[in-house]
XYZ file of C-alpha atoms in Angstrom:
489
model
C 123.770 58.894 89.117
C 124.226 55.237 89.982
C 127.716 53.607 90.694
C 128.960 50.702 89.386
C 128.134 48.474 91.690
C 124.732 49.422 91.679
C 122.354 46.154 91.120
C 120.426 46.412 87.999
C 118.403 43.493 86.945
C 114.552 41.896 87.467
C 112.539 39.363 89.671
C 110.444 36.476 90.219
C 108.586 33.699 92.343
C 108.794 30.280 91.716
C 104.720 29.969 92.183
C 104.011 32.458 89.494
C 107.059 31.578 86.904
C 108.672 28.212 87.654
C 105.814 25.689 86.847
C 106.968 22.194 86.424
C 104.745 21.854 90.031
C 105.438 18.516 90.512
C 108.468 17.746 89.051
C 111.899 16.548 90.859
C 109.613 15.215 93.884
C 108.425 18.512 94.748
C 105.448 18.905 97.081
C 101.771 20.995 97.100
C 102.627 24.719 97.885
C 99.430 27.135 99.025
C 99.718 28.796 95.798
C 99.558 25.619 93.744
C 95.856 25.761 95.297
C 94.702 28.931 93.818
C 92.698 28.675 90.597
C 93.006 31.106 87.828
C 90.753 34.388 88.027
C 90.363 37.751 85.941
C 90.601 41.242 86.744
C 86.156 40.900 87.490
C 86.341 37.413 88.924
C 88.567 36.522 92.052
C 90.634 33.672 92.379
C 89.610 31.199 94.717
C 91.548 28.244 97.012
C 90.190 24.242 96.350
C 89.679 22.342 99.069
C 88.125 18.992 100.605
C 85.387 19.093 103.141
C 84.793 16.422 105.729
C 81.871 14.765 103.921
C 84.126 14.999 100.698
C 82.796 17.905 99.147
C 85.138 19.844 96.674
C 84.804 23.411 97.402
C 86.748 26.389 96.609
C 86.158 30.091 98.813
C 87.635 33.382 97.271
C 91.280 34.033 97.691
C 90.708 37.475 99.422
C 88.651 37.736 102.187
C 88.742 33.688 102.955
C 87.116 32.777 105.880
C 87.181 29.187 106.229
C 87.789 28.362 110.351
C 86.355 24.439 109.728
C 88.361 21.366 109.657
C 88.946 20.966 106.351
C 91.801 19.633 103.441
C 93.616 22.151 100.906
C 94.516 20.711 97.582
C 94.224 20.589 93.955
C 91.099 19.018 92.179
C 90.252 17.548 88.804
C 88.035 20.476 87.138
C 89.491 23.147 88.148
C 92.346 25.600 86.324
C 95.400 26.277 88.458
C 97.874 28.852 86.800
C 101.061 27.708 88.671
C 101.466 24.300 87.588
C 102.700 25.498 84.428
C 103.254 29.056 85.107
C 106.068 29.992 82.363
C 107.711 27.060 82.654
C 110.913 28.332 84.228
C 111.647 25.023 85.393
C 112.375 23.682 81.886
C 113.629 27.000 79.734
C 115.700 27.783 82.814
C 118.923 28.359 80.700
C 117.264 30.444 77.733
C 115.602 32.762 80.119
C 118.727 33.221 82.315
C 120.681 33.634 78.700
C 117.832 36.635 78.325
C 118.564 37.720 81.127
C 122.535 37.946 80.671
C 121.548 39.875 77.257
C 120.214 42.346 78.453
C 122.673 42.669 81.126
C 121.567 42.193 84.107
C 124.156 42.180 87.308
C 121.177 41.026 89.846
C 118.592 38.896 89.512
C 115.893 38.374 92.415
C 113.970 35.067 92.205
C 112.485 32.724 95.086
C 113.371 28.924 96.192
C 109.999 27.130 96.396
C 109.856 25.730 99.637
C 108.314 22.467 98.718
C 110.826 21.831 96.294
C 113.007 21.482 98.963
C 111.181 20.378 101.633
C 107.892 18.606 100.001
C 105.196 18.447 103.084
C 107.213 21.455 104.792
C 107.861 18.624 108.215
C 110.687 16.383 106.456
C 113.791 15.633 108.552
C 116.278 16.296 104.898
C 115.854 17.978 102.550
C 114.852 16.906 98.458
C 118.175 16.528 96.873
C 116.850 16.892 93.297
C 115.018 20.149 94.391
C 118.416 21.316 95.488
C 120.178 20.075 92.601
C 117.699 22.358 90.519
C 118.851 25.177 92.161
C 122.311 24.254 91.840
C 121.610 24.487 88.135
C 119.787 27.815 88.450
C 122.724 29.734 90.567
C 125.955 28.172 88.231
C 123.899 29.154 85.246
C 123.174 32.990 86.979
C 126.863 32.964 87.720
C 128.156 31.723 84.689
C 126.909 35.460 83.159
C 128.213 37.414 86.671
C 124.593 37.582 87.428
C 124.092 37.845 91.413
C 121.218 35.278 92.840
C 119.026 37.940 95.490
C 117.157 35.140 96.644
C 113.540 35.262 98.533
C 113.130 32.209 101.026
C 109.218 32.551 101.384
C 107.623 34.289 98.631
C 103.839 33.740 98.859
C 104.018 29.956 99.066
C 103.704 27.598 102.570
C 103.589 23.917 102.069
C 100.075 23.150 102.163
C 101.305 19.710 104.152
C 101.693 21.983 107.061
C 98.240 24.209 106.478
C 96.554 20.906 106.741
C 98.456 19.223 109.648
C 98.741 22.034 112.134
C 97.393 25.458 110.497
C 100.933 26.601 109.097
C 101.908 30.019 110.816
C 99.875 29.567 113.164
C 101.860 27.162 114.858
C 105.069 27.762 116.369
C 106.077 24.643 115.320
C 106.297 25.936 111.676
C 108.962 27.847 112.078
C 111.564 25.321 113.387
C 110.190 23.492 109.963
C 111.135 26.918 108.099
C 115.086 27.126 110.047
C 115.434 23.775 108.818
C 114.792 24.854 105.357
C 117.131 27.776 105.490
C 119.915 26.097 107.089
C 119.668 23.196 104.356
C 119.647 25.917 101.515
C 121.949 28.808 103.307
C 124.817 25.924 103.706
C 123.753 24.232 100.113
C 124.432 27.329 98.354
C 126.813 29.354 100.713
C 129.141 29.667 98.118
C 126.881 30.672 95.408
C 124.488 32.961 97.243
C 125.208 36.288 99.082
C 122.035 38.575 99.070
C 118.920 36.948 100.764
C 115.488 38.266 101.610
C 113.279 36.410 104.344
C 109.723 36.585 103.942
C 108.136 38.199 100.518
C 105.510 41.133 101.812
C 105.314 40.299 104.783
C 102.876 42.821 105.815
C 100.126 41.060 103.062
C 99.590 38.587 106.179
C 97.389 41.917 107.263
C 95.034 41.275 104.541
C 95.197 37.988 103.007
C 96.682 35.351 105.540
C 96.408 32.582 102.991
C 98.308 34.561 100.541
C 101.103 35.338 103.172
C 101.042 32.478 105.471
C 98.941 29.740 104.446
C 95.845 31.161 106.690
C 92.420 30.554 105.569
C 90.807 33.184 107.445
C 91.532 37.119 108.978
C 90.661 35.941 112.636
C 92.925 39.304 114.098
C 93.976 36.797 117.056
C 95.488 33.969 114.221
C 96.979 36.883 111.778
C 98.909 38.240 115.203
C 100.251 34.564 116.029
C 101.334 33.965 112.295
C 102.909 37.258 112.139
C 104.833 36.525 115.456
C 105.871 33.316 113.780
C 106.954 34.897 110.473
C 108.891 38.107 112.739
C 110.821 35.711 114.864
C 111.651 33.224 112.167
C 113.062 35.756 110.027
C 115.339 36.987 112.745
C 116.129 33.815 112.983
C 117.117 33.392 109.415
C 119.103 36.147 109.920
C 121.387 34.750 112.355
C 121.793 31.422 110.862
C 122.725 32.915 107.543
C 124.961 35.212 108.920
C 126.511 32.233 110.912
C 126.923 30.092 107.654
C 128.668 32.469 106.117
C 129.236 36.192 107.893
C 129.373 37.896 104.221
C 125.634 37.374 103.359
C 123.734 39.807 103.575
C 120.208 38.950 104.649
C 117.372 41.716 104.170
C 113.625 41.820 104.605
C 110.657 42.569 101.837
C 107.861 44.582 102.694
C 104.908 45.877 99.720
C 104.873 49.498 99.893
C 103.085 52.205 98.455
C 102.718 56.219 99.539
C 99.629 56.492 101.433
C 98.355 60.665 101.354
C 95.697 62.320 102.941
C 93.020 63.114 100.931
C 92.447 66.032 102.360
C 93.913 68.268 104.881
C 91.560 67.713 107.208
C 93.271 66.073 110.545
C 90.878 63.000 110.503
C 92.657 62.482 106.985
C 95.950 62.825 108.231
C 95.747 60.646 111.397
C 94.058 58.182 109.514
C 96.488 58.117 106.921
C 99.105 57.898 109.781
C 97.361 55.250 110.965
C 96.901 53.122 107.907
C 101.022 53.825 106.931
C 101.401 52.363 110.407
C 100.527 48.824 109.337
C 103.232 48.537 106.630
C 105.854 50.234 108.711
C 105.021 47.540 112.005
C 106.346 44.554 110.311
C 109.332 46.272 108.662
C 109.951 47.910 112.382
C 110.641 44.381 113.901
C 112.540 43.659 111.359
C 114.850 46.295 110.846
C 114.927 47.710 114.656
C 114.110 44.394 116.806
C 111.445 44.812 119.005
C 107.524 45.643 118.609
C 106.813 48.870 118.250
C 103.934 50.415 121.341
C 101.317 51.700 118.886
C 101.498 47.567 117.831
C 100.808 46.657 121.688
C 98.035 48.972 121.596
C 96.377 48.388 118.802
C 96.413 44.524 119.641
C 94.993 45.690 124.051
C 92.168 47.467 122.015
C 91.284 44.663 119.624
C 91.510 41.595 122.399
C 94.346 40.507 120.759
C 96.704 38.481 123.524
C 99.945 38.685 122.745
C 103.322 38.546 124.754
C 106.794 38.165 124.083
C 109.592 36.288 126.624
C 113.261 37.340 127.305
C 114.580 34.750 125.004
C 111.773 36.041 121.821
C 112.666 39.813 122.615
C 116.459 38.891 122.355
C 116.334 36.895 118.967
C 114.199 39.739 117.534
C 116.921 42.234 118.636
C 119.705 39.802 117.850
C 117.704 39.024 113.882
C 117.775 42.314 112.304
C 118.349 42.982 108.425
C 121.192 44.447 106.795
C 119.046 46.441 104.537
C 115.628 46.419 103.685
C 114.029 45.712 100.315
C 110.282 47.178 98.913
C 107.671 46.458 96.635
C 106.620 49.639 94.825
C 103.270 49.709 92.091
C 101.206 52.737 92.909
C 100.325 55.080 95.841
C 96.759 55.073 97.504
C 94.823 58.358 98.897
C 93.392 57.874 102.832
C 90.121 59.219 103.804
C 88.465 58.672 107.417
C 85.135 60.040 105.752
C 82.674 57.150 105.329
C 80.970 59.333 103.207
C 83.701 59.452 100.656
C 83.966 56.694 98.095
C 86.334 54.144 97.982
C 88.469 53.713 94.787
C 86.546 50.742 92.916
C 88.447 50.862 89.413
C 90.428 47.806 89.576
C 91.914 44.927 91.149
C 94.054 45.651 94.774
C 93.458 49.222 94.485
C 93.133 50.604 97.933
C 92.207 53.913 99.354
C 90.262 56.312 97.332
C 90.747 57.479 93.823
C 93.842 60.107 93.755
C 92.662 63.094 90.495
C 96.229 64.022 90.239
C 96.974 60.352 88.858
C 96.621 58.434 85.831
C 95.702 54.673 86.510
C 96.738 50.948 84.702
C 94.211 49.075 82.577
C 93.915 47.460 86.265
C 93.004 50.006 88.237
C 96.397 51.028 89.671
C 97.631 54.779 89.992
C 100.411 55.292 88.659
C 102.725 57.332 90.677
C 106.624 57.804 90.133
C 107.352 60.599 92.264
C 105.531 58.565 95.273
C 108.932 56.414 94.480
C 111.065 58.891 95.629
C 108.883 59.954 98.559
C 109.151 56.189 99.626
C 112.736 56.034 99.482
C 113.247 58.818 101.438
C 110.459 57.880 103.960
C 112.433 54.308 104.387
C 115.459 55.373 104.585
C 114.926 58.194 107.135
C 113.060 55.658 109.318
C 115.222 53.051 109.315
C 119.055 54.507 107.992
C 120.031 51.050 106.184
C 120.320 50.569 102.473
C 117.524 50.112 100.088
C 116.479 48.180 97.125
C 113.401 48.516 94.901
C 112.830 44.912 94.016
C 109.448 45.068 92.749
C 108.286 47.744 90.501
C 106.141 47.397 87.177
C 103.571 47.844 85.032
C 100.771 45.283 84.413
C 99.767 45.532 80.913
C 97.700 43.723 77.863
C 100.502 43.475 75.196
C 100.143 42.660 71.726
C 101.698 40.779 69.152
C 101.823 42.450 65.997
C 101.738 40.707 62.630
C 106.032 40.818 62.526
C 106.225 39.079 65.943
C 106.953 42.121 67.755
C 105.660 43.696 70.945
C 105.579 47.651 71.071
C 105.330 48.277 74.455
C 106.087 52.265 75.115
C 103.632 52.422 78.043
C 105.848 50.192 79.698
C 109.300 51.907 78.989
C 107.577 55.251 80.112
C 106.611 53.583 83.182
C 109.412 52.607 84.299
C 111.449 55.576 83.040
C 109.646 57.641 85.106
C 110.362 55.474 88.366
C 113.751 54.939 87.183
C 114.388 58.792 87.418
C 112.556 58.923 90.270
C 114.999 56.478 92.058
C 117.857 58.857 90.612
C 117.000 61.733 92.111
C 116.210 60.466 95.701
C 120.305 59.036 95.144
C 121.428 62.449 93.747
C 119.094 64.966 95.214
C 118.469 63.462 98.696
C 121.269 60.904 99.856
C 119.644 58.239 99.946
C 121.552 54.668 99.648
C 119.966 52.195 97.246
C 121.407 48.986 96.355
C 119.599 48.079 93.574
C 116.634 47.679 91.215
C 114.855 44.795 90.200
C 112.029 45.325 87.965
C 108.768 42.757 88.221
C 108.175 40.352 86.061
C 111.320 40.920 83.931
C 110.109 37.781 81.593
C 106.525 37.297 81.721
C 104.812 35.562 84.609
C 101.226 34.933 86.040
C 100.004 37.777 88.240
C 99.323 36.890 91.504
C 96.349 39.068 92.637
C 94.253 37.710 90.189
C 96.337 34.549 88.389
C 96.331 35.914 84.565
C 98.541 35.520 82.113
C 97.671 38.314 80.008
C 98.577 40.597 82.885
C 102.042 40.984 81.349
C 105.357 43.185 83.063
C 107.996 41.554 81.110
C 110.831 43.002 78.837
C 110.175 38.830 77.070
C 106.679 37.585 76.061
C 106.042 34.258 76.718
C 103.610 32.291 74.578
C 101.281 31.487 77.325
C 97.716 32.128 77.301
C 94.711 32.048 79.869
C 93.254 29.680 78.289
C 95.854 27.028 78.468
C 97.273 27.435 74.784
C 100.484 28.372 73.601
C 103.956 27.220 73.040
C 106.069 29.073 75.557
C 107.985 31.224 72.805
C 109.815 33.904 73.959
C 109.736 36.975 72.273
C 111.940 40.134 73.027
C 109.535 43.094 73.752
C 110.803 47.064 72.723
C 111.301 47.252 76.659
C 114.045 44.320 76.286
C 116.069 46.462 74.108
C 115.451 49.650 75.882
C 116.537 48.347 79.719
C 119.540 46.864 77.884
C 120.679 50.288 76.644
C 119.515 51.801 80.893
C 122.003 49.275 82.571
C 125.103 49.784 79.977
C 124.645 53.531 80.747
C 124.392 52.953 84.268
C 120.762 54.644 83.948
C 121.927 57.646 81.980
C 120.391 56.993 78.747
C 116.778 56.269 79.463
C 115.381 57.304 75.562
């Protein structure tokens, strides 16, 4: 089963749960861009043409290469700037948190709060006050801060001034940022990540990287950026203080054939091959040759010099942490049809597998097959720090929230995790599950797309109070962690 010191607990991002988006001086992040969609209708990014026209272009598949300004508008909704309000019910939710007994909790430092426009010289000392507050409070309960530097929002200062990523010039912004925080909080902080999934660059650069487009040439220069400024991170957090330990976050989910036809399985190869490049750099510290390749076939120019290849080999992770949701089914049929029941579902439909109200399949045992892909690749320790259901829940007339779809959920995973640790070896840190209070989804910026053990009182439509309210899954991952995952009931 799992020891003692195994990390139980759940996780965050500032964009989708912190709010308070301009409060303590803090500065316009990409996601405080992104306007408010539904499972039918996409979010979109606001921005300001040349001649001064307000326009906003779908979040996924952007393609916006003109000279233009991000930024937030009068008229339009923008689900971050209140969020859940983290920023001012910081010491209830933490006290939730401690309740139900966490030992880890994985949250992100908004870079803006920090650094506003993403180019300052210092650093924001009430944004690092903040998170002062935020770590003594975590610590005051023997929670463990597993902090993300970069999770999903660039300072839009720098989209607008150079193209973010895109310039290499963003990432001695970005080392300035985590040396300010890695010697701020040295003695508060151990467990880091770098960049939050940051294989998403592959198919939404502005989510990723602040890039409004998928030009394959400006994705393989952001990604270059992002690879050598988290090996970078790694060595200047390991230099602050030699007991961090610094790991990398990649979003994962079992890819099969769906079929056994050979086309299927090299294609599925293939497609696996894009979420294992970035976590390949990472965690063994150079590019991998099928990358080269791929990048001589598409036109892509790309090099590295002596001094890139030896901070990449110098930069990697102690351990490498995953996103896990669902698993997808590969087919290099054109015939075949792709799966079109929900929101980010990829691939095509899987028959073995039951699916979310959203469209994603729901696939423990894929858990365990990830695990054990990972850590046979790459022989470091793991962590599942994102894993959840999205759900509808509802509030009964006694103030209560049933939700027994989402204990079985995460039962299920939670056994799954047990018997890749028991049956096959493999080393796993911890688990953090998403959303552990309830937080706006970032694929399509609803509220009512809820994964937390604690409802908050926040609607799509802008009303509520921000009550929290203790779901049956509250009670039930109280009673997993004081058994140390035996008694999942």
């Amino acid at each position: 089963m799992f020891d003692k010191d195994f990390l139980w607990g759940g996780a965050t991002a500032a964009n989708q749960y912190e709010g308070g988006w301009q409060e303590g001086k803090k500065g316009i992040s990409t996601a405080d861009c992104c306007t408010r969609g539904s499972k039918t209708e996409p979010r979109k990014v606001t921005y300001k043409t040349k001649d001064g026209n307000i326009k906003a272009d779908n979040l996924f598949g952007m393609e916006i290469n003109d000279d233009v300004e991000f930024g937030c508008f009068e008229g339009y909704d923008y689900p971050s700037h209140r969020a859940s309000d983290f920023y001012n019910h910081y010491k209830e939710d933490i006290a939730l948190m401690a309740e139900m007994g966490f030992k880890c909790y994985r949250m992100s430092i908004a870079w803006t709060r920090i650094f506003p426009n993403g180019d300052e010289e210092k650093p924001n000392e009430e944004g690092l006050k903040f998170y002062d507050q935020i770590f003594d409070e975590c610590l005051k309960y023997g929670i463990k801060p597993l902090v993300t530097l970069s999770h999903y929002e660039t300072p839009v200062g720098l989209v607008n001034k150079w193209g973010s990523w895109s310039d290499s010039r963003t990432i001695d912004c970005f080392l300035r940022y985590v040396k300010s925080v890695g010697e701020r909080y040295k003695d508060k902080v151990e467990y880091w990540l770098t960049f939050n999934e940051i294989n998403c660059i592959d198919f939404s650069g502005w989510v990723a990287a602040g890039i409004p487009n998928q030009n394959p040439q400006t994705i393989a220069d952001a990604a270059k950026n992002q690879l050598i400024a988290s090996a970078k991170s790694v060595i200047t957090l390991h230099n602050i203080n030699p007991n961090n330990k610094v790991g990398n976050m990649i979003g994962y989910g079992i890819k099969y054939p769906n079929t056994c036809h050979p086309n299927d399985i090299l294609k599925t190869w293939e497609e696996a091959n894009e979420d294992y490049f970035y976590c390949d750099v990472q965690a063994r510290g150079y590019y991998p040759r099928y990358k080269l390749k791929e990048y001589e076939r598409n036109g892509v120019v790309f090099s590295l010099n002596d001094k890139e290849k030896e901070i990449l080999k110098s930069g990697t992770v102690d351990f490498i942490s995953f996103s896990y949701y669902m698993s997808n089914c590969i087919s290099a049929d054109p015939k075949v049809a792709p799966n079109q029941s929900g929101n980010m579902s990829f691939g095509v439909k899987n028959p073995y597998l039951k699916a979310s109200a959203w469209g994603w399949q729901i696939d423990p045992k894929g858990l365990r097959i990830a695990l054990n892909y990972l850590y046979d690749r790459y022989q470091k320790p793991l962590m599942v720090v994102e894993n959840g259901l999205g759900a509808q829940d509802e509030v009964d007339e006694n103030n209560k929230i049933h939700d027994t779809y989402r204990i079985d959920y995460l039962r299920d995973h939670i056994l799954a995790m047990e018997e890749a640790v028991r049956i096959d070896g493999v080393e796993l840190w911890g688990y953090t599950s998403w959303g552990c209070i309830d937080l706006v989804s970032a694929s399509t910026g609803e509220m009512h797309k809820r994964y937390g053990f604690v409802y908050v009182n926040y609607q799509d439509d802008c009303s509520g109070n921000g009550e929290r309210i203790r779901k049956d899954s509250f009670y039930w991952y109280k009673k997993v962690i004081s058994s140390q995952g035996r008694d999942l009931k």
